[in-house]
mmCIF file of C-alpha atoms in Angstrom:
data_model
loop_
_atom_site.group_PDB
_atom_site.id
_atom_site.type_symbol
_atom_site.label_atom_id
_atom_site.label_comp_id
_atom_site.label_asym_id
_atom_site.label_seq_id
_atom_site.Cartn_x
_atom_site.Cartn_y
_atom_site.Cartn_z
ATOM 1 C CA MET A 253 89.640 85.515 60.377
ATOM 2 C CA LYS A 254 89.663 83.596 63.638
ATOM 3 C CA GLY A 255 92.565 81.548 62.273
ATOM 4 C CA ALA A 256 94.630 84.685 61.612
ATOM 5 C CA LYS A 257 94.057 85.896 65.169
ATOM 6 C CA ILE A 258 95.104 82.561 66.644
ATOM 7 C CA ILE A 259 98.226 82.468 64.455
ATOM 8 C CA LEU A 260 98.960 86.061 65.516
ATOM 9 C CA LEU A 261 98.763 85.047 69.177
ATOM 10 C CA ILE A 262 100.992 82.028 68.606
ATOM 11 C CA VAL A 263 103.610 84.089 66.760
ATOM 12 C CA TYR A 264 103.597 86.713 69.529
ATOM 13 C CA LEU A 265 104.068 83.980 72.139
ATOM 14 C CA LEU A 266 106.928 82.540 70.092
ATOM 15 C CA ALA A 267 108.535 85.984 69.882
ATOM 16 C CA LEU A 268 108.085 86.405 73.645
ATOM 17 C CA GLY A 269 109.874 83.088 74.129
ATOM 18 C CA VAL A 270 112.777 84.291 71.978
ATOM 19 C CA PHE A 271 112.998 87.516 73.988
ATOM 20 C CA LEU A 272 112.964 85.639 77.297
ATOM 21 C CA VAL A 273 115.580 83.084 76.223
ATOM 22 C CA ILE A 274 117.939 85.798 74.989
ATOM 23 C CA ASN A 275 117.343 87.734 78.210
ATOM 24 C CA GLN A 276 118.486 84.713 80.213
ATOM 25 C CA MET A 277 121.676 84.413 78.164
ATOM 26 C CA THR A 278 123.191 87.422 79.965
ATOM 27 C CA PRO A 279 126.177 86.654 82.210
ATOM 28 C CA PHE A 280 126.471 88.160 85.680
ATOM 29 C CA PRO A 281 128.103 91.620 85.697
ATOM 30 C CA SER A 282 131.528 90.397 86.851
ATOM 31 C CA ALA A 283 131.528 87.099 84.934
ATOM 32 C CA SER A 284 133.653 86.352 81.921
ATOM 33 C CA SER A 285 131.552 85.911 78.814
ATOM 34 C CA GLY A 286 133.801 84.205 76.313
ATOM 35 C CA ASN A 287 133.893 85.271 72.699
ATOM 36 C CA GLY A 288 130.897 86.636 70.884
ATOM 37 C CA ASN A 289 127.209 86.694 71.562
ATOM 38 C CA PRO A 290 125.413 83.495 70.497
ATOM 39 C CA ALA A 291 122.092 85.129 71.383
ATOM 40 C CA LEU A 292 122.373 87.270 68.257
ATOM 41 C CA LEU A 293 121.867 84.140 66.146
ATOM 42 C CA LEU A 294 118.626 83.486 68.001
ATOM 43 C CA ALA A 295 117.639 87.152 67.582
ATOM 44 C CA LEU A 296 117.738 86.683 63.805
ATOM 45 C CA VAL A 297 114.565 84.605 64.196
ATOM 46 C CA LEU A 298 112.756 87.815 65.132
ATOM 47 C CA LEU A 299 113.148 89.311 61.626
ATOM 48 C CA PRO A 300 110.972 86.766 59.794
ATOM 49 C CA LEU A 301 108.581 86.768 62.755
ATOM 50 C CA LEU A 302 108.239 90.553 62.447
ATOM 51 C CA TYR A 303 107.526 90.250 58.712
ATOM 52 C CA PHE A 304 104.919 87.557 59.357
ATOM 53 C CA LEU A 305 103.294 89.614 62.131
ATOM 54 C CA VAL A 306 103.014 92.637 59.871
ATOM 55 C CA LEU A 307 101.357 90.506 57.183
ATOM 56 C CA LEU A 308 98.895 89.107 59.725
ATOM 57 C CA TRP A 309 98.050 92.580 61.031
ATOM 58 C CA ILE A 310 97.531 93.868 57.501
ATOM 59 C CA ARG A 311 95.156 91.011 56.814
ATOM 60 C CA ILE A 312 93.225 91.610 60.041
ATOM 61 C CA LEU A 313 93.081 95.392 59.647
ATOM 62 C CA ARG A 314 91.904 95.121 56.041
ATOM 63 C CA VAL A 315 89.053 92.804 57.029
ATOM 64 C CA TYR A 316 87.902 95.175 59.770
ATOM 65 C CA SER A 317 88.571 98.226 57.552
ATOM 66 C CA ILE A 318 89.545 100.615 60.311
ATOM 67 C CA ASN A 319 88.907 104.185 59.166
ATOM 68 C CA THR A 320 91.752 106.626 58.567
ATOM 69 C CA PHE A 321 91.001 108.729 61.661
ATOM 70 C CA PHE A 322 91.427 105.751 64.000
ATOM 71 C CA SER A 323 94.464 104.555 62.063
ATOM 72 C CA LEU A 324 96.163 107.934 62.502
ATOM 73 C CA GLY A 325 95.166 107.973 66.167
ATOM 74 C CA GLY A 326 96.684 104.529 66.582
ATOM 75 C CA LEU A 327 99.875 105.659 64.891
ATOM 76 C CA PHE A 328 100.091 108.630 67.249
ATOM 77 C CA VAL A 329 99.635 106.423 70.342
ATOM 78 C CA ILE A 330 102.182 103.884 69.087
ATOM 79 C CA ILE A 331 104.747 106.586 68.303
ATOM 80 C CA ILE A 332 104.273 108.036 71.811
ATOM 81 C CA HIS A 333 104.721 104.544 73.259
ATOM 82 C CA GLN A 334 107.891 104.006 71.224
ATOM 83 C CA ILE A 335 109.382 107.328 72.380
ATOM 84 C CA ILE A 336 108.622 106.613 76.039
ATOM 85 C CA ALA A 337 109.907 103.047 75.755
ATOM 86 C CA PHE A 338 113.159 104.166 74.084
ATOM 87 C CA SER A 339 113.688 106.789 76.787
ATOM 88 C CA TYR A 340 113.061 104.202 79.485
ATOM 89 C CA GLN A 341 115.456 101.776 77.804
ATOM 90 C CA LYS A 342 118.195 104.406 77.620
ATOM 91 C CA ARG A 343 117.783 105.164 81.322
ATOM 92 C CA GLU A 344 117.877 101.460 82.163
ATOM 93 C CA ILE A 345 121.107 100.838 80.245
ATOM 94 C CA ASN A 346 122.759 103.731 82.081
ATOM 95 C CA GLU A 347 121.606 102.305 85.408
ATOM 96 C CA TYR A 348 122.890 98.873 84.375
ATOM 97 C CA ARG A 349 126.296 100.345 83.582
ATOM 98 C CA GLN A 350 126.347 101.721 87.116
ATOM 99 C CA VAL A 351 125.468 98.274 88.512
ATOM 100 C CA ILE A 352 128.384 96.804 86.582
ATOM 101 C CA LYS A 353 130.709 99.527 87.863
ATOM 102 C CA ASN A 354 129.592 98.917 91.451
ATOM 103 C CA THR A 355 130.047 95.169 91.091
ATOM 104 C CA LEU A 356 133.528 95.567 89.626
ATOM 105 C CA PHE A 357 134.510 98.044 92.335
ATOM 106 C CA LYS A 358 133.360 95.685 95.097
ATOM 107 C CA ARG A 359 135.195 92.771 93.513
ATOM 108 C CA TYR A 360 138.457 94.418 92.409
ATOM 109 C CA GLY A 361 138.585 97.761 94.219
ATOM 110 C CA ASN A 362 138.678 99.771 90.993
ATOM 111 C CA VAL A 363 136.726 100.216 87.787
ATOM 112 C CA ASP A 364 138.115 100.249 84.252
ATOM 113 C CA GLU A 365 135.763 102.643 82.426
ATOM 114 C CA GLU A 366 136.909 101.406 79.015
ATOM 115 C CA TYR A 367 136.075 97.824 80.003
ATOM 116 C CA VAL A 368 132.574 98.893 81.129
ATOM 117 C CA ARG A 369 132.017 100.731 77.821
ATOM 118 C CA THR A 370 133.252 97.704 75.882
ATOM 119 C CA ILE A 371 130.983 95.176 77.569
ATOM 120 C CA THR A 372 127.927 97.418 77.355
ATOM 121 C CA LYS A 373 128.018 98.014 73.615
ATOM 122 C CA VAL A 374 124.973 96.961 71.624
ATOM 123 C CA LEU A 375 126.253 93.584 70.434
ATOM 124 C CA SER A 376 127.784 92.508 73.758
ATOM 125 C CA ILE A 377 126.393 89.487 75.581
ATOM 126 C CA HIS A 378 126.491 91.532 78.809
ATOM 127 C CA VAL A 379 123.549 93.649 77.688
ATOM 128 C CA ASN A 380 121.214 90.949 76.355
ATOM 129 C CA ASN A 381 118.952 91.521 79.348
ATOM 130 C CA GLN A 382 118.829 95.221 78.499
ATOM 131 C CA TYR A 383 117.817 94.779 74.875
ATOM 132 C CA PHE A 384 115.639 91.694 75.207
ATOM 133 C CA ASN A 385 113.190 92.247 78.050
ATOM 134 C CA LEU A 386 109.465 92.875 78.457
ATOM 135 C CA ASN A 387 109.809 96.561 77.546
ATOM 136 C CA THR A 388 111.575 95.790 74.269
ATOM 137 C CA TYR A 389 109.148 92.950 73.598
ATOM 138 C CA PHE A 390 106.250 95.400 73.815
ATOM 139 C CA MET A 391 108.204 97.776 71.598
ATOM 140 C CA PHE A 392 108.490 94.896 69.095
ATOM 141 C CA VAL A 393 104.736 94.260 69.349
ATOM 142 C CA THR A 394 103.748 97.869 68.810
ATOM 143 C CA PHE A 395 106.322 98.290 66.037
ATOM 144 C CA SER A 396 104.720 95.426 64.103
ATOM 145 C CA ILE A 397 101.337 97.132 64.439
ATOM 146 C CA LEU A 398 102.826 100.498 63.438
ATOM 147 C CA VAL A 399 104.307 99.064 60.239
ATOM 148 C CA ALA A 400 101.019 97.333 59.417
ATOM 149 C CA ILE A 401 99.013 100.540 59.908
ATOM 150 C CA VAL A 402 101.411 102.483 57.703
ATOM 151 C CA CYS A 403 101.077 99.789 55.017
ATOM 152 C CA ILE A 404 97.280 99.872 55.283
ATOM 153 C CA LEU A 405 97.259 103.664 54.932
ATOM 154 C CA ARG A 406 99.473 103.416 51.842
ATOM 155 C CA ILE A 407 97.233 100.735 50.352
ATOM 156 C CA LYS A 408 94.139 102.879 50.980
ATOM 157 C CA LYS A 409 95.867 105.864 49.367
ATOM 158 C CA LYS A 410 96.761 103.821 46.274
ATOM 159 C CA GLU A 411 93.214 102.441 46.044
ATOM 160 C CA LYS A 412 91.793 105.996 45.968
ATOM 161 C CA ILE A 413 93.974 106.899 42.953
#
């Protein structure tokens, strides 16, 4: 079991590295960004990491056989965390849009609202730092635990039948 915990830590550190690298791939608000978002290719690494993390958590949680009451309590806490983190992230992206508007106004004397909307869409390179930061990393961490707990609860339910 110690091996699974060490692997879990290593995978989480690897995921943190991916989040931090993508975060650094954000251009300055008034900079030209070229075509596309190469960070999205790196973000694809997170999908197999998430799958592997869920498998590791399932293995660990099955060995320690956490009872249903604590599992449901954990789910409740994680869901509350996810809601708060999503709300925080939404507020941050709105503040970041304002930063971009202020920067463009200082540089050019006017702001093209359509341009700001375009560069702050989900897949834009200008918002990498908004979607890949410590808050979203912790959302990723708790989401992997949430999925594992749900899987464990389903497994326990099937075993009772």
